[in-house]
mmCIF file of C-alpha atoms in Angstrom:
data_model
loop_
_atom_site.group_PDB
_atom_site.id
_atom_site.type_symbol
_atom_site.label_atom_id
_atom_site.label_comp_id
_atom_site.label_asym_id
_atom_site.label_seq_id
_atom_site.Cartn_x
_atom_site.Cartn_y
_atom_site.Cartn_z
ATOM 1 C CA UNK A 1 -10.337 -13.007 21.271
ATOM 2 C CA UNK A 2 -8.884 -12.707 24.730
ATOM 3 C CA UNK A 3 -10.583 -15.900 25.808
ATOM 4 C CA UNK A 4 -9.294 -17.761 22.795
ATOM 5 C CA UNK A 5 -5.720 -16.753 23.586
ATOM 6 C CA UNK A 6 -6.004 -17.547 27.287
ATOM 7 C CA UNK A 7 -4.429 -20.964 26.966
ATOM 8 C CA UNK A 8 -1.451 -19.582 25.109
ATOM 9 C CA UNK A 9 -1.153 -16.736 27.580
ATOM 10 C CA UNK A 10 -1.221 -19.140 30.480
ATOM 11 C CA UNK A 11 1.443 -21.267 28.852
ATOM 12 C CA UNK A 12 3.550 -18.195 28.215
ATOM 13 C CA UNK A 13 3.084 -17.080 31.805
ATOM 14 C CA UNK A 14 4.181 -20.392 33.212
ATOM 15 C CA UNK A 15 7.142 -20.705 30.901
ATOM 16 C CA UNK A 16 8.686 -17.455 31.958
ATOM 17 C CA UNK A 17 7.479 -17.492 35.522
ATOM 18 C CA UNK A 18 8.334 -21.132 36.150
ATOM 19 C CA UNK A 19 12.002 -21.626 35.296
ATOM 20 C CA UNK A 20 13.093 -18.663 37.369
ATOM 21 C CA UNK A 21 13.554 -20.929 40.341
ATOM 22 C CA UNK A 22 15.604 -23.354 38.282
ATOM 23 C CA UNK A 23 18.058 -20.882 36.760
ATOM 24 C CA UNK A 24 21.650 -21.187 37.776
ATOM 25 C CA UNK A 25 22.746 -17.835 36.324
ATOM 26 C CA UNK A 26 23.275 -14.935 38.662
ATOM 27 C CA UNK A 27 20.708 -12.667 37.013
ATOM 28 C CA UNK A 28 17.036 -13.622 36.698
ATOM 29 C CA UNK A 29 15.590 -12.494 33.373
ATOM 30 C CA UNK A 30 12.860 -10.400 34.960
ATOM 31 C CA UNK A 31 9.733 -9.373 33.108
ATOM 32 C CA UNK A 32 11.686 -8.196 30.053
ATOM 33 C CA UNK A 33 12.220 -11.615 28.480
ATOM 34 C CA UNK A 34 8.604 -12.621 28.984
ATOM 35 C CA UNK A 35 7.115 -9.372 27.761
ATOM 36 C CA UNK A 36 9.383 -9.260 24.721
ATOM 37 C CA UNK A 37 8.375 -12.815 23.882
ATOM 38 C CA UNK A 38 4.690 -12.084 24.398
ATOM 39 C CA UNK A 39 5.025 -9.065 22.123
ATOM 40 C CA UNK A 40 5.982 -11.373 19.282
ATOM 41 C CA UNK A 41 2.745 -13.375 19.652
ATOM 42 C CA UNK A 42 -0.426 -12.429 17.859
ATOM 43 C CA UNK A 43 -2.425 -11.756 21.000
ATOM 44 C CA UNK A 44 -3.075 -9.210 23.724
ATOM 45 C CA UNK A 45 -2.005 -10.618 27.096
ATOM 46 C CA UNK A 46 -4.689 -11.233 29.698
ATOM 47 C CA UNK A 47 -4.870 -8.783 32.575
ATOM 48 C CA UNK A 48 -3.647 -11.384 35.030
ATOM 49 C CA UNK A 49 -0.473 -11.852 33.024
ATOM 50 C CA UNK A 50 0.138 -8.122 32.954
ATOM 51 C CA UNK A 51 -0.557 -8.114 36.667
ATOM 52 C CA UNK A 52 2.200 -10.662 37.203
ATOM 53 C CA UNK A 53 4.565 -8.629 35.025
ATOM 54 C CA UNK A 54 3.820 -5.436 36.939
ATOM 55 C CA UNK A 55 4.476 -7.166 40.231
ATOM 56 C CA UNK A 56 7.750 -8.497 38.847
ATOM 57 C CA UNK A 57 8.746 -4.933 37.968
ATOM 58 C CA UNK A 58 7.883 -3.892 41.507
ATOM 59 C CA UNK A 59 10.142 -6.598 42.909
ATOM 60 C CA UNK A 60 12.965 -5.290 40.724
ATOM 61 C CA UNK A 61 12.236 -1.645 41.610
ATOM 62 C CA UNK A 62 11.678 -0.827 37.954
ATOM 63 C CA UNK A 63 8.896 1.715 37.604
ATOM 64 C CA UNK A 64 9.600 2.736 33.997
ATOM 65 C CA UNK A 65 9.054 -0.792 32.706
ATOM 66 C CA UNK A 66 5.543 -0.871 34.157
ATOM 67 C CA UNK A 67 4.566 2.110 32.042
ATOM 68 C CA UNK A 68 6.286 0.552 29.033
ATOM 69 C CA UNK A 69 4.361 -2.696 29.501
ATOM 70 C CA UNK A 70 1.048 -0.851 29.557
ATOM 71 C CA UNK A 71 2.064 1.023 26.413
ATOM 72 C CA UNK A 72 2.919 -2.288 24.773
ATOM 73 C CA UNK A 73 -0.486 -3.743 25.696
ATOM 74 C CA UNK A 74 -2.227 -0.815 24.063
ATOM 75 C CA UNK A 75 -0.028 -1.163 20.998
ATOM 76 C CA UNK A 76 -0.694 -4.896 20.726
ATOM 77 C CA UNK A 77 -4.444 -4.289 20.612
ATOM 78 C CA UNK A 78 -3.947 -2.437 17.336
ATOM 79 C CA UNK A 79 -7.214 -1.219 15.830
ATOM 80 C CA UNK A 80 -9.329 -2.848 18.589
ATOM 81 C CA UNK A 81 -9.582 0.199 20.751
ATOM 82 C CA UNK A 82 -11.894 -1.335 23.322
ATOM 83 C CA UNK A 83 -9.334 -3.833 24.617
ATOM 84 C CA UNK A 84 -6.924 -1.474 26.365
ATOM 85 C CA UNK A 85 -9.542 0.289 28.498
ATOM 86 C CA UNK A 86 -10.808 -3.139 29.571
ATOM 87 C CA UNK A 87 -7.311 -4.244 30.587
ATOM 88 C CA UNK A 88 -6.765 -1.041 32.544
ATOM 89 C CA UNK A 89 -10.133 -1.485 34.199
ATOM 90 C CA UNK A 90 -9.182 -4.992 35.283
ATOM 91 C CA UNK A 91 -5.755 -3.827 36.457
ATOM 92 C CA UNK A 92 -6.995 -0.773 38.319
ATOM 93 C CA UNK A 93 -6.762 -2.395 41.796
ATOM 94 C CA UNK A 94 -3.160 -3.444 41.112
ATOM 95 C CA UNK A 95 -2.277 -0.053 39.655
ATOM 96 C CA UNK A 96 -3.614 1.661 42.747
ATOM 97 C CA UNK A 97 -1.919 -0.801 45.060
ATOM 98 C CA UNK A 98 1.516 -0.422 43.485
ATOM 99 C CA UNK A 99 1.157 3.271 42.698
ATOM 100 C CA UNK A 100 1.595 2.753 38.953
ATOM 101 C CA UNK A 101 0.400 5.530 36.656
ATOM 102 C CA UNK A 102 -0.862 4.771 33.177
ATOM 103 C CA UNK A 103 0.906 6.315 30.171
ATOM 104 C CA UNK A 104 -2.136 8.532 29.657
ATOM 105 C CA UNK A 105 -1.888 9.919 33.186
ATOM 106 C CA UNK A 106 1.789 10.703 32.578
ATOM 107 C CA UNK A 107 1.113 12.327 29.221
ATOM 108 C CA UNK A 108 3.299 9.793 27.426
ATOM 109 C CA UNK A 109 0.561 8.830 24.991
ATOM 110 C CA UNK A 110 0.960 12.103 23.117
ATOM 111 C CA UNK A 111 3.613 12.915 20.578
ATOM 112 C CA UNK B 1 56.930 -40.301 21.558
ATOM 113 C CA UNK B 2 59.721 -38.237 22.990
ATOM 114 C CA UNK B 3 58.988 -35.509 20.504
ATOM 115 C CA UNK B 4 55.361 -35.388 21.536
ATOM 116 C CA UNK B 5 56.399 -35.226 25.205
ATOM 117 C CA UNK B 6 58.682 -32.296 24.485
ATOM 118 C CA UNK B 7 56.008 -30.718 22.385
ATOM 119 C CA UNK B 8 53.453 -31.080 25.158
ATOM 120 C CA UNK B 9 55.843 -29.398 27.608
ATOM 121 C CA UNK B 10 56.460 -26.564 25.232
ATOM 122 C CA UNK B 11 52.832 -26.451 24.371
ATOM 123 C CA UNK B 12 51.776 -26.137 28.006
ATOM 124 C CA UNK B 13 54.174 -23.274 28.565
ATOM 125 C CA UNK B 14 53.011 -21.604 25.422
ATOM 126 C CA UNK B 15 49.420 -22.013 26.460
ATOM 127 C CA UNK B 16 50.030 -20.669 29.935
ATOM 128 C CA UNK B 17 51.823 -17.578 28.679
ATOM 129 C CA UNK B 18 49.229 -16.963 26.039
ATOM 130 C CA UNK B 19 46.493 -17.341 28.634
ATOM 131 C CA UNK B 20 48.173 -14.597 30.613
ATOM 132 C CA UNK B 21 48.283 -12.417 27.520
ATOM 133 C CA UNK B 22 44.652 -13.133 26.707
ATOM 134 C CA UNK B 23 43.546 -12.473 30.252
ATOM 135 C CA UNK B 24 45.214 -9.095 30.024
ATOM 136 C CA UNK B 25 43.564 -8.453 26.664
ATOM 137 C CA UNK B 26 40.107 -9.077 28.132
ATOM 138 C CA UNK B 27 40.630 -6.003 30.289
ATOM 139 C CA UNK B 28 40.569 -3.979 27.070
ATOM 140 C CA UNK B 29 37.286 -2.145 26.519
ATOM 141 C CA UNK B 30 34.782 -3.851 24.201
ATOM 142 C CA UNK B 31 33.593 -2.010 21.138
ATOM 143 C CA UNK B 32 30.197 -0.391 21.520
ATOM 144 C CA UNK B 33 28.682 -2.304 18.671
ATOM 145 C CA UNK B 34 29.422 -5.609 20.368
ATOM 146 C CA UNK B 35 27.487 -4.722 23.501
ATOM 147 C CA UNK B 36 23.709 -5.022 23.850
ATOM 148 C CA UNK B 37 22.147 -1.939 22.330
ATOM 149 C CA UNK B 38 19.105 0.120 23.103
ATOM 150 C CA UNK B 39 16.260 -0.013 20.559
ATOM 151 C CA UNK B 40 12.847 1.589 20.363
ATOM 152 C CA UNK B 41 10.744 -1.099 18.743
ATOM 153 C CA UNK B 42 7.074 -1.971 18.929
ATOM 154 C CA UNK B 43 7.873 -5.673 18.963
ATOM 155 C CA UNK B 44 10.640 -5.343 21.600
ATOM 156 C CA UNK B 45 9.067 -3.199 24.316
ATOM 157 C CA UNK B 46 11.723 -3.705 26.985
ATOM 158 C CA UNK B 47 15.209 -3.220 25.494
ATOM 159 C CA UNK B 48 18.337 -4.958 26.781
ATOM 160 C CA UNK B 49 19.808 -1.780 28.249
ATOM 161 C CA UNK B 50 18.492 1.478 29.595
ATOM 162 C CA UNK B 51 18.591 4.578 27.430
ATOM 163 C CA UNK B 52 20.624 6.654 29.852
ATOM 164 C CA UNK B 53 23.726 4.807 31.000
ATOM 165 C CA UNK B 54 25.423 7.399 33.181
ATOM 166 C CA UNK B 55 23.105 8.953 35.730
ATOM 167 C CA UNK B 56 23.533 12.351 37.244
ATOM 168 C CA UNK B 57 23.414 12.756 41.005
ATOM 169 C CA UNK B 58 19.756 13.767 41.020
ATOM 170 C CA UNK B 59 18.918 10.826 38.791
ATOM 171 C CA UNK B 60 20.736 8.464 41.102
ATOM 172 C CA UNK B 61 18.769 9.876 44.029
ATOM 173 C CA UNK B 62 15.578 9.320 42.070
ATOM 174 C CA UNK B 63 16.579 5.735 41.426
ATOM 175 C CA UNK B 64 16.954 5.268 45.173
ATOM 176 C CA UNK B 65 13.497 6.736 45.695
ATOM 177 C CA UNK B 66 12.211 4.252 43.131
ATOM 178 C CA UNK B 67 12.978 1.466 45.578
ATOM 179 C CA UNK B 68 10.366 2.800 47.960
ATOM 180 C CA UNK B 69 6.638 2.908 47.322
ATOM 181 C CA UNK B 70 5.816 4.323 43.920
ATOM 182 C CA UNK B 71 2.822 6.184 45.285
ATOM 183 C CA UNK B 72 5.293 8.667 46.771
ATOM 184 C CA UNK B 73 6.652 9.579 43.359
ATOM 185 C CA UNK B 74 5.358 12.728 41.721
ATOM 186 C CA UNK B 75 4.182 12.721 38.111
ATOM 187 C CA UNK B 76 7.319 14.526 36.990
ATOM 188 C CA UNK B 77 9.513 12.013 38.807
ATOM 189 C CA UNK B 78 7.667 9.157 37.157
ATOM 190 C CA UNK B 79 8.171 10.725 33.738
ATOM 191 C CA UNK B 80 11.846 11.288 34.595
ATOM 192 C CA UNK B 81 12.228 7.627 35.511
ATOM 193 C CA UNK B 82 10.612 6.683 32.209
ATOM 194 C CA UNK B 83 12.932 8.963 30.250
ATOM 195 C CA UNK B 84 15.987 7.531 32.000
ATOM 196 C CA UNK B 85 15.089 4.020 30.907
ATOM 197 C CA UNK B 86 13.531 4.738 27.516
ATOM 198 C CA UNK B 87 14.289 7.169 24.749
ATOM 199 C CA UNK B 88 10.941 7.498 22.963
ATOM 200 C CA UNK B 89 7.515 6.497 24.162
ATOM 201 C CA UNK B 90 5.365 4.247 21.989
ATOM 202 C CA UNK B 91 3.402 7.241 20.765
ATOM 203 C CA UNK B 92 6.608 8.999 19.756
ATOM 204 C CA UNK B 93 8.235 6.002 18.089
ATOM 205 C CA UNK B 94 5.080 5.249 16.117
ATOM 206 C CA UNK B 95 4.410 8.805 14.992
ATOM 207 C CA UNK B 96 3.737 9.472 11.365
ATOM 208 C CA UNK B 97 6.027 11.653 9.317
ATOM 209 C CA UNK B 98 5.916 13.701 6.149
ATOM 210 C CA UNK B 99 8.623 11.643 4.528
ATOM 211 C CA UNK B 100 6.231 10.317 1.901
ATOM 212 C CA UNK B 101 5.892 13.806 0.456
ATOM 213 C CA UNK B 102 9.666 13.967 0.003
ATOM 214 C CA UNK B 103 9.691 10.549 -1.629
ATOM 215 C CA UNK B 104 6.828 11.286 -4.033
ATOM 216 C CA UNK B 105 8.256 14.695 -4.829
ATOM 217 C CA UNK B 106 11.698 13.309 -5.576
ATOM 218 C CA UNK B 107 10.216 10.591 -7.754
ATOM 219 C CA UNK B 108 8.193 13.129 -9.738
ATOM 220 C CA UNK B 109 11.253 15.373 -10.002
ATOM 221 C CA UNK B 110 13.305 12.610 -11.603
ATOM 222 C CA UNK B 111 10.305 11.757 -13.774
ATOM 223 C CA UNK B 112 10.422 15.338 -15.023
ATOM 224 C CA UNK B 113 14.156 15.188 -15.682
ATOM 225 C CA UNK B 114 13.551 12.026 -17.679
ATOM 226 C CA UNK B 115 10.895 13.849 -19.690
ATOM 227 C CA UNK B 116 13.403 16.613 -20.494
ATOM 228 C CA UNK B 117 15.968 14.027 -21.549
ATOM 229 C CA UNK B 118 13.449 12.361 -23.835
ATOM 230 C CA UNK B 119 12.424 15.682 -25.349
ATOM 231 C CA UNK B 120 16.086 16.454 -26.061
ATOM 232 C CA UNK B 121 16.486 12.969 -27.482
ATOM 233 C CA UNK B 122 13.539 13.370 -29.834
ATOM 234 C CA UNK B 123 14.837 16.708 -31.055
ATOM 235 C CA UNK B 124 18.550 15.931 -31.402
ATOM 236 C CA UNK B 125 18.971 12.187 -31.672
ATOM 237 C CA UNK B 126 16.044 10.606 -33.465
ATOM 238 C CA UNK B 127 15.702 10.850 -37.203
ATOM 239 C CA UNK B 128 12.435 11.606 -38.933
ATOM 240 C CA UNK B 129 9.494 9.213 -38.616
ATOM 241 C CA UNK B 130 8.989 6.836 -41.523
ATOM 242 C CA UNK B 131 6.598 8.003 -44.237
ATOM 243 C CA UNK B 132 4.227 5.238 -43.246
ATOM 244 C CA UNK B 133 3.096 7.478 -40.374
ATOM 245 C CA UNK B 134 1.967 10.343 -42.606
ATOM 246 C CA UNK B 135 -1.758 11.025 -42.525
ATOM 247 C CA UNK B 136 -2.047 10.515 -46.251
ATOM 248 C CA UNK B 137 -0.178 7.240 -46.145
ATOM 249 C CA UNK B 138 -2.325 5.925 -43.286
ATOM 250 C CA UNK B 139 -5.477 6.922 -45.165
ATOM 251 C CA UNK B 140 -4.324 4.984 -48.234
ATOM 252 C CA UNK B 141 -3.299 2.078 -46.000
ATOM 253 C CA UNK B 142 -6.672 1.995 -44.285
ATOM 254 C CA UNK B 143 -8.481 2.156 -47.611
ATOM 255 C CA UNK B 144 -6.470 -0.815 -48.826
ATOM 256 C CA UNK B 145 -7.274 -2.751 -45.642
ATOM 257 C CA UNK B 146 -10.979 -2.044 -46.093
ATOM 258 C CA UNK B 147 -10.811 -3.073 -49.722
ATOM 259 C CA UNK B 148 -9.405 -6.461 -48.772
ATOM 260 C CA UNK B 149 -11.870 -6.740 -45.876
ATOM 261 C CA UNK B 150 -9.357 -7.144 -43.049
ATOM 262 C CA UNK B 151 -11.025 -8.685 -39.953
ATOM 263 C CA UNK B 152 -14.558 -8.413 -41.333
ATOM 264 C CA UNK B 153 -16.338 -10.112 -38.417
ATOM 265 C CA UNK B 154 -15.198 -8.251 -35.365
ATOM 266 C CA UNK B 155 -12.291 -6.081 -36.481
ATOM 267 C CA UNK B 156 -11.584 -3.259 -38.864
ATOM 268 C CA UNK B 157 -13.817 -4.060 -41.844
ATOM 269 C CA UNK B 158 -16.756 -4.822 -39.550
ATOM 270 C CA UNK B 159 -16.687 -1.179 -38.476
ATOM 271 C CA UNK B 160 -16.979 0.127 -42.057
ATOM 272 C CA UNK B 161 -20.344 0.689 -43.658
ATOM 273 C CA UNK B 162 -19.763 -0.470 -47.229
ATOM 274 C CA UNK B 163 -23.150 0.860 -48.455
ATOM 275 C CA UNK B 164 -22.761 4.377 -47.194
ATOM 276 C CA UNK B 165 -18.970 4.360 -47.622
ATOM 277 C CA UNK B 166 -18.319 5.673 -44.127
ATOM 278 C CA UNK B 167 -17.486 4.399 -40.668
ATOM 279 C CA UNK B 168 -20.390 2.834 -38.845
ATOM 280 C CA UNK B 169 -21.908 4.859 -36.029
ATOM 281 C CA UNK B 170 -21.867 3.610 -32.459
ATOM 282 C CA UNK B 171 -24.326 0.773 -31.872
ATOM 283 C CA UNK B 172 -24.593 0.028 -35.545
ATOM 284 C CA UNK B 173 -22.274 -3.004 -35.730
ATOM 285 C CA UNK B 174 -23.937 -6.329 -36.280
ATOM 286 C CA UNK B 175 -22.922 -9.363 -34.321
ATOM 287 C CA UNK B 176 -20.144 -8.949 -31.784
ATOM 288 C CA UNK B 177 -20.051 -5.946 -29.470
ATOM 289 C CA UNK B 178 -16.839 -4.096 -28.804
ATOM 290 C CA UNK B 179 -16.619 -1.685 -25.897
ATOM 291 C CA UNK B 180 -15.269 1.168 -27.911
ATOM 292 C CA UNK B 181 -17.162 1.012 -31.200
ATOM 293 C CA UNK B 182 -15.160 1.887 -34.257
ATOM 294 C CA UNK B 183 -13.562 4.957 -32.772
ATOM 295 C CA UNK B 184 -10.372 3.556 -31.341
ATOM 296 C CA UNK B 185 -9.682 1.475 -34.429
ATOM 297 C CA UNK B 186 -10.197 4.569 -36.542
ATOM 298 C CA UNK B 187 -7.963 6.592 -34.280
ATOM 299 C CA UNK B 188 -5.233 3.985 -34.383
ATOM 300 C CA UNK B 189 -5.193 4.052 -38.084
ATOM 301 C CA UNK B 190 -4.909 7.784 -38.036
ATOM 302 C CA UNK B 191 -1.814 7.327 -35.898
ATOM 303 C CA UNK B 192 -2.911 9.767 -33.265
ATOM 304 C CA UNK B 193 -2.904 8.168 -29.904
ATOM 305 C CA UNK B 194 -0.719 5.069 -29.641
ATOM 306 C CA UNK B 195 2.207 5.235 -27.253
ATOM 307 C CA UNK B 196 5.309 5.182 -29.454
ATOM 308 C CA UNK B 197 3.647 7.910 -31.431
ATOM 309 C CA UNK B 198 3.485 10.375 -28.576
ATOM 310 C CA UNK B 199 6.622 11.590 -30.249
ATOM 311 C CA UNK B 200 4.828 12.577 -33.433
ATOM 312 C CA UNK B 201 3.356 15.605 -31.675
ATOM 313 C CA UNK B 202 0.415 15.361 -34.077
ATOM 314 C CA UNK B 203 -2.937 16.594 -32.838
ATOM 315 C CA UNK B 204 -5.819 14.194 -32.613
ATOM 316 C CA UNK B 205 -8.932 14.912 -34.607
#
């Protein structure tokens, strides 16, 4: 399922990562536009896309959005509970490098 | 030609003064509903604005600390940063509720009120049932139908045993099979169980 959506993910990644250099507006859209768009697609983003989004949040000094993105990934997986742990496993080096805590570590996955 | 020239002069002045007025008007505060709003939505993870707009001093200090390495943030500070930017976490926004109990209960309540209204209606509004619903009448009616052999292949008369002068027992019908034997037909003719006749209050045999 992840493999099948890779092409679309890659396209999505390039579309929101690419035009940033061509924008003439003062404010770059940041990871929000891309993540919100990806959330409307019927797929769970590949770890490398999430990695790019997390690094974008780091560049913008936005810690809260990193947690939100991880929450969104888990939510997108829906009933397929094995996807989110895999994504976290793949992202673990980046999470450690940037000092990002998962929602579970922060206790935000409980009501 | 001259008129249009004059008009254009006047028009330019009018435009320039109105531009001044409009420029002043744009200093007026916009209504809240016209500005981007915060939403907690599964399909819009990163809202247009943060949840908390006006930060306290400690929150502002925390935002400064956010610019440094995130490894230096404590768990509480990380949660605080999250709560500044977002109102409810995904787990909170997706939580179940007991609202369905209220909805079902209210529906059943109004169902009950309707039942009371119908009971009142039957007692105080409706006249008596026609005589054609009396047990005796229905018996005579059924006898007449059997005498003229109504629906003798699969219907009423096929359920009657003309030799023994009684209703056929289950499994006794020749030819076509019906799922309910002769019972429901018999019951119908005794006017016990059909829906508009719930109002007869008669007991079934």
